[in-house]
Each structure stands twice: as C-alpha cells, then as structure tokens.
C-alpha cells in the first residue's frame, strides 16, 4: 500500500457573509491557494473529492460545481456528506484514493456558504424519523430549545454533564474562548479575531440554553478549504517537508442524544471518539498519545469541548482537561498546543471545519502555519472532527516522517 | 392486530428561504440584460461562455474578458411542453428551446413563440424578444421568436 502525504493546504478568509461571490467563486479561492501552496497545478490532479453539509446553503447537490466551475474539467469525482465530520471524511476519502493505488494525486475540497441559506432549518432536519416525530409531538418544547440556537439546545446537555464530572467551571470555558480567539488573531484565514478578549468579556454574554452562553458558541462562517494528497514518493519530490498520513479512523456509536432531548446515556462520554482515536493511533503506531502527540487541532464549536475532547483523545487523563488549560499547557507555546489556528470556536464553515483541522495540523508539520506556527518542533499531530447526532467522530494522525516499516 | 405503520409528518420544519449570491460575473450579466444585451466572457483559449463565469469549462483558466454577443442565434435543441410542472395539461403547448447565440459557444434556455409546435425543428434562426420593461432579472428576456425571412 503506498504511503500517503499532504503537500498542499489552501483556505480563504472566513467571514460571516461572502455575498460578494457565488459558491464556486468562493471555493475557487481556496483551490487556488492550495495549488500555490504546493507547487502543483490542476493538471497534476487525478481525481477530486468534494464535501459539504446536506442542504446547507439551500442546495442539495453542490458537487455540480466541483469540476469545471472550479477549473478542474473532466476529472473523476465523488461527493462526501457526513454531517459535522464532512471535512474530515472528505480528506479521508482523498487519502483512501491514494492509499489504494488507484490515484496518485487527489484534490480534496470542502466548503460551507451559510449566508446563502438557512442553516438552522437544515440542522433541525438532521434527525432520525423517530426523533423528528418526538420533536413534533413532545409537549415540553424540544423543537423550541433546538431552534433557540441550532445545535446549542442539544449541546447544553453535553456541557452540563462534562462540567459536572470534570469540575470545569464557567471560568474554564471562558479561558478556552480567550485562548482560541486570541490565537485566531494570528491566523489570517480565521473568522472571529478578538485580540484583547478577556474572561470577563465572555462571562457577561447572555445564556442561550444553560450552561451555554452566547460567548461559548462558534460563529457561523462562509469559507472553504482545499488539500492536495499524493504518494509519499511524489511528495518528497515536490515538497521539502510534507505531512505524512500515519493513521485515521471514524466511528459512529448509538446516539447518547436524540434530537428530542437527553437519553439515559451520557452525551459527554463520547465512546465514538475514544474508539476512533484508539484505531487511528493503532494504525499510526502510536502507543502513548499523551507523550507522542506534539499538537492537536480539535473540533470545538462549544467552549467545553476542547477540554472534553482532549481527554477523550487520550492527550490528558480523564478530568484533567480544565487543569491543563488553566496551566497554559495547551497554549501555542505550551507543551501540547491545541488549536493554534483559533479552532472552531473562532471559525465554523461547517462542511470545511473538520478538514481545516487536518489542514492546520499539516501546516504545523510542514512549518507553513505562519504567525500561528507553534514554536516547538511538530513531529506528530492529531486532528479531530465531530458531528452526527453527537456520536460521529473522525480522527486523523499526521507525522513529519512516513510510517516505519510500511511500503513506499 | 392493527399496527401503526406510518407517522404522518406535516410541516415540521421552519421555512427555508434562501438567497444565493450571484457573484461579479453573473451580476454583470443581469445588469446588461436590463439594457437588452447578452454578456458573456471570452477565454484566452477562445471559448465564449454565455452567461459568464470565472473559470473556463474547457481549459480551467480564469476568464476576465467580458464580451457582448448578438441577440440572435440558432435553435439547437427543443422540447414541446404539453403539461405544466403541476401535471396539468396546457391549453396551448409551449416550445422550450436551447438557443446558441451568434458568437457564443454555449446555449441559453428560453421559450420560443411564433412557431407551430408540430413544425418546430432545429436550425431555425431566432431572435430575443425583450420584456416591455427590462430590469436586472432573467425576466428581461421575454422569449425567442423566429427571424422573419
């Protein structure tokens, strides 16, 4: 099986509204940047993988644009849509293309243009039929709670549980937001950049659905990400320091939440994350992630989540996330920097978001992250994507060297 | 035993109004349509796309040169619609044609009036007939009609 590497990452500046361009025009900016970043061009691409969320932007089949409208005429193409993990799954599909030996160089594209459509409506429609039925008929206002802020109403249960079990306080959640939105100021593509944001600023924002405050939630962004995957052999020819894909895995478990509210199981337990991480680390040959992982890019649209995921990904012991955050371990210059990009709490173009986690980790390995490059040498990273009904997780491990003992 | 087999779901979801950004290329097209002009874009490879767009469908390069093509062209494909979208029979059948405007390498869709649906064929020369009050919308183009003579 050929080893696979990332040689190009492109994004555009994320904003609340990109009303100046249409969808393919917006995506083409990220594609152009990925090519510029990689020294490769459209002629080098053997196939395209294209991802965005279902019905977001009010459109069902945006893959119509994935070829000729993006300057990639007549290429083999597939579309991926797996909810919040779409970007990571799209990146994974590009990896599988190359790893299978069926394609040499593959372009992965993911985007969201939320300002063109109604994200709230599209989000509410993500449900099992039983869930929709209960939302419709339950007397205590499930649909109102969900619509209070898209997925906020559902995330509230997870935040409540995580805070109760870990001891994370509102102050910890504020610290997370402050860390990431300040990091975002150093990332030219990030959406919410708040240079002097303080814990007090976040704390005084109003509650949406307790314990989630307005300041504990991500923005809705328009933006795109494109990445170029190729064989390790070709990567070494076109790139000084590629980011090698060491292992990846996805897992979907039974939902701890259905859209009608909490069930008896715990939405903060996140078995899917633990399993996906276990499998990805095994494939990557990582035995002790807490020691071996140098940097993480984590899907954190809500302020309690970076701490929670960092534990579920095995980077810290269970319940230690808040302490590590407070100690500064996860700062850009800390021992285990998390979300140097500013994370999802600063930028969330939903379909692109989980791909940006992989792309940002790749940039850190390649040494191309610019102002938000972590000062320590980055050899191994973990990227995390989250979605579904709170139970679908995708984990990708990248490295500065190819996997030992594997084929070319 | 009588099992409950279906759960009827009415309008469970809130409405989903969308407003799609047109971008600079199509903005120019709509604007010029209001002045009774068809605007396209010409690629360095020679291909002319009407309506205009950023990237050439043939060679993938960014296109920047706007061109105005003639409001006359040739019917290259068509169908005669006897039924409307709601499934009802139309009192009068409607010819929907694909018209390749002179100077363009692409075809525009539009209604063709003034031809007998039984006698319509490709190759007929047609011209644009504009709405009484054209504005920057697709409705500026009322329909296509055969060129006399």
PDB file of N, CA, C and O in Angstrom, chain B residues 50-95:
ATOM      1  N   UNK B  50     -21.689  32.104 -22.325  1.00  0.00           N
ATOM      2  CA  UNK B  50     -22.814  32.990 -22.019  1.00  0.00           C
ATOM      3  C   UNK B  50     -23.858  32.158 -21.278  1.00  0.00           C
ATOM      4  O   UNK B  50     -24.336  31.179 -21.840  1.00  0.00           O
ATOM      5  N   UNK B  51     -24.223  32.441 -20.048  1.00  0.00           N
ATOM      6  CA  UNK B  51     -23.752  33.532 -19.194  1.00  0.00           C
ATOM      7  C   UNK B  51     -22.277  33.381 -18.807  1.00  0.00           C
ATOM      8  O   UNK B  51     -21.718  32.300 -18.919  1.00  0.00           O
ATOM      9  N   UNK B  52     -21.691  34.492 -18.310  1.00  0.00           N
ATOM     10  CA  UNK B  52     -20.274  34.466 -17.954  1.00  0.00           C
ATOM     11  C   UNK B  52     -20.018  33.733 -16.647  1.00  0.00           C
ATOM     12  O   UNK B  52     -20.909  33.563 -15.836  1.00  0.00           O
ATOM     13  N   UNK B  53     -18.807  33.291 -16.445  1.00  0.00           N
ATOM     14  CA  UNK B  53     -18.389  32.644 -15.193  1.00  0.00           C
ATOM     15  C   UNK B  53     -16.899  32.838 -15.008  1.00  0.00           C
ATOM     16  O   UNK B  53     -16.207  33.267 -15.939  1.00  0.00           O
ATOM     17  N   UNK B  54     -16.389  32.502 -13.828  1.00  0.00           N
ATOM     18  CA  UNK B  54     -14.993  32.790 -13.515  1.00  0.00           C
ATOM     19  C   UNK B  54     -14.022  31.874 -14.275  1.00  0.00           C
ATOM     20  O   UNK B  54     -13.040  32.329 -14.847  1.00  0.00           O
ATOM     21  N   UNK B  55     -14.297  30.570 -14.242  1.00  0.00           N
ATOM     22  CA  UNK B  55     -13.316  29.617 -14.779  1.00  0.00           C
ATOM     23  C   UNK B  55     -13.827  28.947 -16.044  1.00  0.00           C
ATOM     24  O   UNK B  55     -14.999  28.554 -16.132  1.00  0.00           O
ATOM     25  N   UNK B  56     -12.946  28.808 -17.026  1.00  0.00           N
ATOM     26  CA  UNK B  56     -13.331  28.273 -18.336  1.00  0.00           C
ATOM     27  C   UNK B  56     -13.674  26.786 -18.214  1.00  0.00           C
ATOM     28  O   UNK B  56     -12.882  26.014 -17.680  1.00  0.00           O
ATOM     29  N   UNK B  57     -14.853  26.402 -18.719  1.00  0.00           N
ATOM     30  CA  UNK B  57     -15.239  24.994 -18.629  1.00  0.00           C
ATOM     31  C   UNK B  57     -14.355  24.097 -19.487  1.00  0.00           C
ATOM     32  O   UNK B  57     -14.279  22.898 -19.256  1.00  0.00           O
ATOM     33  N   UNK B  58     -13.681  24.693 -20.473  1.00  0.00           N
ATOM     34  CA  UNK B  58     -12.861  23.890 -21.383  1.00  0.00           C
ATOM     35  C   UNK B  58     -11.434  23.743 -20.866  1.00  0.00           C
ATOM     36  O   UNK B  58     -10.897  22.628 -20.809  1.00  0.00           O
ATOM     37  N   UNK B  59     -10.799  24.860 -20.481  1.00  0.00           N
ATOM     38  CA  UNK B  59      -9.370  24.772 -20.138  1.00  0.00           C
ATOM     39  C   UNK B  59      -9.091  25.078 -18.666  1.00  0.00           C
ATOM     40  O   UNK B  59      -7.954  24.922 -18.210  1.00  0.00           O
ATOM     41  N   UNK B  60     -10.094  25.511 -17.921  1.00  0.00           N
ATOM     42  CA  UNK B  60      -9.919  25.692 -16.473  1.00  0.00           C
ATOM     43  C   UNK B  60      -9.233  26.987 -16.058  1.00  0.00           C
ATOM     44  O   UNK B  60      -8.995  27.199 -14.869  1.00  0.00           O
ATOM     45  N   UNK B  61      -8.940  27.865 -17.015  1.00  0.00           N
ATOM     46  CA  UNK B  61      -8.248  29.123 -16.662  1.00  0.00           C
ATOM     47  C   UNK B  61      -9.265  30.201 -16.241  1.00  0.00           C
ATOM     48  O   UNK B  61     -10.436  30.155 -16.628  1.00  0.00           O
ATOM     49  N   UNK B  62      -8.766  31.180 -15.467  1.00  0.00           N
ATOM     50  CA  UNK B  62      -9.620  32.308 -15.073  1.00  0.00           C
ATOM     51  C   UNK B  62      -9.903  33.156 -16.309  1.00  0.00           C
ATOM     52  O   UNK B  62      -8.986  33.465 -17.085  1.00  0.00           O
ATOM     53  N   UNK B  63     -11.151  33.510 -16.495  1.00  0.00           N
ATOM     54  CA  UNK B  63     -11.543  34.328 -17.653  1.00  0.00           C
ATOM     55  C   UNK B  63     -11.859  35.744 -17.177  1.00  0.00           C
ATOM     56  O   UNK B  63     -12.503  35.928 -16.145  1.00  0.00           O
ATOM     57  N   UNK B  64     -11.391  36.740 -17.927  1.00  0.00           N
ATOM     58  CA  UNK B  64     -11.568  38.125 -17.480  1.00  0.00           C
ATOM     59  C   UNK B  64     -12.178  39.041 -18.535  1.00  0.00           C
ATOM     60  O   UNK B  64     -12.582  40.150 -18.228  1.00  0.00           O
ATOM     61  N   UNK B  65     -12.200  38.588 -19.802  1.00  0.00           N
ATOM     62  CA  UNK B  65     -12.620  39.496 -20.866  1.00  0.00           C
ATOM     63  C   UNK B  65     -14.122  39.355 -21.154  1.00  0.00           C
ATOM     64  O   UNK B  65     -14.571  38.356 -21.725  1.00  0.00           O
ATOM     65  N   UNK B  66     -14.877  40.375 -20.727  1.00  0.00           N
ATOM     66  CA  UNK B  66     -16.318  40.349 -20.986  1.00  0.00           C
ATOM     67  C   UNK B  66     -16.594  40.700 -22.443  1.00  0.00           C
ATOM     68  O   UNK B  66     -15.952  41.596 -22.999  1.00  0.00           O
ATOM     69  N   UNK B  67     -17.542  40.012 -23.064  1.00  0.00           N
ATOM     70  CA  UNK B  67     -17.937  40.321 -24.445  1.00  0.00           C
ATOM     71  C   UNK B  67     -19.459  40.342 -24.532  1.00  0.00           C
ATOM     72  O   UNK B  67     -20.137  39.655 -23.756  1.00  0.00           O
ATOM     73  N   UNK B  68     -19.970  41.139 -25.444  1.00  0.00           N
ATOM     74  CA  UNK B  68     -21.414  41.164 -25.681  1.00  0.00           C
ATOM     75  C   UNK B  68     -21.674  40.396 -26.970  1.00  0.00           C
ATOM     76  O   UNK B  68     -21.029  40.654 -27.987  1.00  0.00           O
ATOM     77  N   UNK B  69     -22.573  39.412 -26.916  1.00  0.00           N
ATOM     78  CA  UNK B  69     -22.895  38.654 -28.130  1.00  0.00           C
ATOM     79  C   UNK B  69     -24.230  39.129 -28.699  1.00  0.00           C
ATOM     80  O   UNK B  69     -24.989  39.828 -28.033  1.00  0.00           O
ATOM     81  N   UNK B  70     -24.487  38.734 -29.949  1.00  0.00           N
ATOM     82  CA  UNK B  70     -25.706  39.201 -30.627  1.00  0.00           C
ATOM     83  C   UNK B  70     -26.951  38.583 -30.009  1.00  0.00           C
ATOM     84  O   UNK B  70     -26.908  37.459 -29.518  1.00  0.00           O
ATOM     85  N   UNK B  71     -28.071  39.328 -30.073  1.00  0.00           N
ATOM     86  CA  UNK B  71     -29.322  38.771 -29.526  1.00  0.00           C
ATOM     87  C   UNK B  71     -30.025  37.827 -30.506  1.00  0.00           C
ATOM     88  O   UNK B  71     -31.207  37.567 -30.384  1.00  0.00           O
ATOM     89  N   UNK B  72     -29.291  37.360 -31.510  1.00  0.00           N
ATOM     90  CA  UNK B  72     -29.861  36.413 -32.471  1.00  0.00           C
ATOM     91  C   UNK B  72     -29.037  35.135 -32.455  1.00  0.00           C
ATOM     92  O   UNK B  72     -27.857  35.151 -32.124  1.00  0.00           O
ATOM     93  N   UNK B  73     -29.680  34.039 -32.820  1.00  0.00           N
ATOM     94  CA  UNK B  73     -28.948  32.774 -32.824  1.00  0.00           C
ATOM     95  C   UNK B  73     -29.758  31.670 -33.467  1.00  0.00           C
ATOM     96  O   UNK B  73     -30.746  31.918 -34.164  1.00  0.00           O
ATOM     97  N   UNK B  74     -29.332  30.451 -33.143  1.00  0.00           N
ATOM     98  CA  UNK B  74     -29.922  29.292 -33.812  1.00  0.00           C
ATOM     99  C   UNK B  74     -30.518  28.359 -32.758  1.00  0.00           C
ATOM    100  O   UNK B  74     -29.923  28.142 -31.698  1.00  0.00           O
ATOM    101  N   UNK B  75     -31.684  27.818 -33.079  1.00  0.00           N
ATOM    102  CA  UNK B  75     -32.303  26.838 -32.191  1.00  0.00           C
ATOM    103  C   UNK B  75     -31.544  25.513 -32.349  1.00  0.00           C
ATOM    104  O   UNK B  75     -31.547  24.919 -33.423  1.00  0.00           O
ATOM    105  N   UNK B  76     -30.854  25.085 -31.295  1.00  0.00           N
ATOM    106  CA  UNK B  76     -30.036  23.873 -31.417  1.00  0.00           C
ATOM    107  C   UNK B  76     -30.685  22.650 -30.769  1.00  0.00           C
ATOM    108  O   UNK B  76     -30.253  21.515 -31.001  1.00  0.00           O
ATOM    109  N   UNK B  77     -31.723  22.890 -29.958  1.00  0.00           N
ATOM    110  CA  UNK B  77     -32.412  21.770 -29.305  1.00  0.00           C
ATOM    111  C   UNK B  77     -33.738  22.301 -28.785  1.00  0.00           C
ATOM    112  O   UNK B  77     -33.888  23.510 -28.580  1.00  0.00           O
ATOM    113  N   UNK B  78     -34.716  21.438 -28.555  1.00  0.00           N
ATOM    114  CA  UNK B  78     -36.005  21.937 -28.052  1.00  0.00           C
ATOM    115  C   UNK B  78     -36.842  20.789 -27.508  1.00  0.00           C
ATOM    116  O   UNK B  78     -36.554  19.613 -27.753  1.00  0.00           O
ATOM    117  N   UNK B  79     -37.849  21.168 -26.759  1.00  0.00           N
ATOM    118  CA  UNK B  79     -38.919  20.229 -26.415  1.00  0.00           C
ATOM    119  C   UNK B  79     -40.226  21.000 -26.487  1.00  0.00           C
ATOM    120  O   UNK B  79     -40.228  22.237 -26.374  1.00  0.00           O
ATOM    121  N   UNK B  80     -41.324  20.294 -26.714  1.00  0.00           N
ATOM    122  CA  UNK B  80     -42.637  20.945 -26.674  1.00  0.00           C
ATOM    123  C   UNK B  80     -43.337  20.444 -25.423  1.00  0.00           C
ATOM    124  O   UNK B  80     -43.545  19.236 -25.251  1.00  0.00           O
ATOM    125  N   UNK B  81     -43.638  21.375 -24.525  1.00  0.00           N
ATOM    126  CA  UNK B  81     -44.243  21.010 -23.244  1.00  0.00           C
ATOM    127  C   UNK B  81     -45.762  21.013 -23.382  1.00  0.00           C
ATOM    128  O   UNK B  81     -46.354  22.062 -23.660  1.00  0.00           O
ATOM    129  N   UNK B  82     -46.393  19.857 -23.176  1.00  0.00           N
ATOM    130  CA  UNK B  82     -47.856  19.738 -23.245  1.00  0.00           C
ATOM    131  C   UNK B  82     -48.472  19.759 -21.852  1.00  0.00           C
ATOM    132  O   UNK B  82     -49.679  19.823 -21.701  1.00  0.00           O
ATOM    133  N   UNK B  83     -47.613  19.673 -20.851  1.00  0.00           N
ATOM    134  CA  UNK B  83     -48.075  19.569 -19.477  1.00  0.00           C
ATOM    135  C   UNK B  83     -47.241  20.545 -18.647  1.00  0.00           C
ATOM    136  O   UNK B  83     -46.067  20.756 -18.958  1.00  0.00           O
ATOM    137  N   UNK B  84     -47.826  21.117 -17.591  1.00  0.00           N
ATOM    138  CA  UNK B  84     -47.025  22.006 -16.738  1.00  0.00           C
ATOM    139  C   UNK B  84     -46.430  21.235 -15.561  1.00  0.00           C
ATOM    140  O   UNK B  84     -46.675  20.031 -15.411  1.00  0.00           O
ATOM    141  N   UNK B  85     -45.668  21.946 -14.732  1.00  0.00           N
ATOM    142  CA  UNK B  85     -44.959  21.283 -13.632  1.00  0.00           C
ATOM    143  C   UNK B  85     -45.939  20.623 -12.662  1.00  0.00           C
ATOM    144  O   UNK B  85     -45.648  19.583 -12.076  1.00  0.00           O
ATOM    145  N   UNK B  86     -47.124  21.207 -12.518  1.00  0.00           N
ATOM    146  CA  UNK B  86     -48.127  20.661 -11.602  1.00  0.00           C
ATOM    147  C   UNK B  86     -48.820  19.427 -12.188  1.00  0.00           C
ATOM    148  O   UNK B  86     -49.656  18.806 -11.530  1.00  0.00           O
ATOM    149  N   UNK B  87     -48.471  19.086 -13.414  1.00  0.00           N
ATOM    150  CA  UNK B  87     -49.043  17.885 -14.016  1.00  0.00           C
ATOM    151  C   UNK B  87     -50.324  18.132 -14.789  1.00  0.00           C
ATOM    152  O   UNK B  87     -50.987  17.183 -15.213  1.00  0.00           O
ATOM    153  N   UNK B  88     -50.704  19.416 -14.965  1.00  0.00           N
ATOM    154  CA  UNK B  88     -51.942  19.706 -15.709  1.00  0.00           C
ATOM    155  C   UNK B  88     -51.653  19.894 -17.191  1.00  0.00           C
ATOM    156  O   UNK B  88     -50.586  20.410 -17.553  1.00  0.00           O
ATOM    157  N   UNK B  89     -52.626  19.512 -18.047  1.00  0.00           N
ATOM    158  CA  UNK B  89     -52.470  19.724 -19.494  1.00  0.00           C
ATOM    159  C   UNK B  89     -52.499  21.218 -19.776  1.00  0.00           C
ATOM    160  O   UNK B  89     -53.301  21.963 -19.217  1.00  0.00           O
ATOM    161  N   UNK B  90     -51.594  21.666 -20.630  1.00  0.00           N
ATOM    162  CA  UNK B  90     -51.617  23.073 -21.042  1.00  0.00           C
ATOM    163  C   UNK B  90     -52.657  23.247 -22.146  1.00  0.00           C
ATOM    164  O   UNK B  90     -52.819  22.360 -22.996  1.00  0.00           O
ATOM    165  N   UNK B  91     -53.330  24.411 -22.131  1.00  0.00           N
ATOM    166  CA  UNK B  91     -54.299  24.688 -23.203  1.00  0.00           C
ATOM    167  C   UNK B  91     -53.567  24.795 -24.521  1.00  0.00           C
ATOM    168  O   UNK B  91     -54.016  24.304 -25.563  1.00  0.00           O
ATOM    169  N   UNK B  92     -52.407  25.486 -24.467  1.00  0.00           N
ATOM    170  CA  UNK B  92     -51.583  25.622 -25.665  1.00  0.00           C
ATOM    171  C   UNK B  92     -50.208  25.051 -25.348  1.00  0.00           C
ATOM    172  O   UNK B  92     -49.606  25.453 -24.353  1.00  0.00           O
ATOM    173  N   UNK B  93     -49.711  24.138 -26.155  1.00  0.00           N
ATOM    174  CA  UNK B  93     -48.368  23.628 -25.897  1.00  0.00           C
ATOM    175  C   UNK B  93     -47.312  24.728 -26.025  1.00  0.00           C
ATOM    176  O   UNK B  93     -47.499  25.692 -26.760  1.00  0.00           O
ATOM    177  N   UNK B  94     -46.229  24.596 -25.267  1.00  0.00           N
ATOM    178  CA  UNK B  94     -45.184  25.622 -25.235  1.00  0.00           C
ATOM    179  C   UNK B  94     -43.875  25.027 -25.734  1.00  0.00           C
ATOM    180  O   UNK B  94     -43.487  23.931 -25.319  1.00  0.00           O
ATOM    181  N   UNK B  95     -43.202  25.777 -26.621  1.00  0.00           N
ATOM    182  CA  UNK B  95     -41.904  25.321 -27.110  1.00  0.00           C
ATOM    183  C   UNK B  95     -40.818  25.888 -26.193  1.00  0.00           C
ATOM    184  O   UNK B  95     -40.744  27.100 -25.996  1.00  0.00           O
TER     185      UNK B  95
END
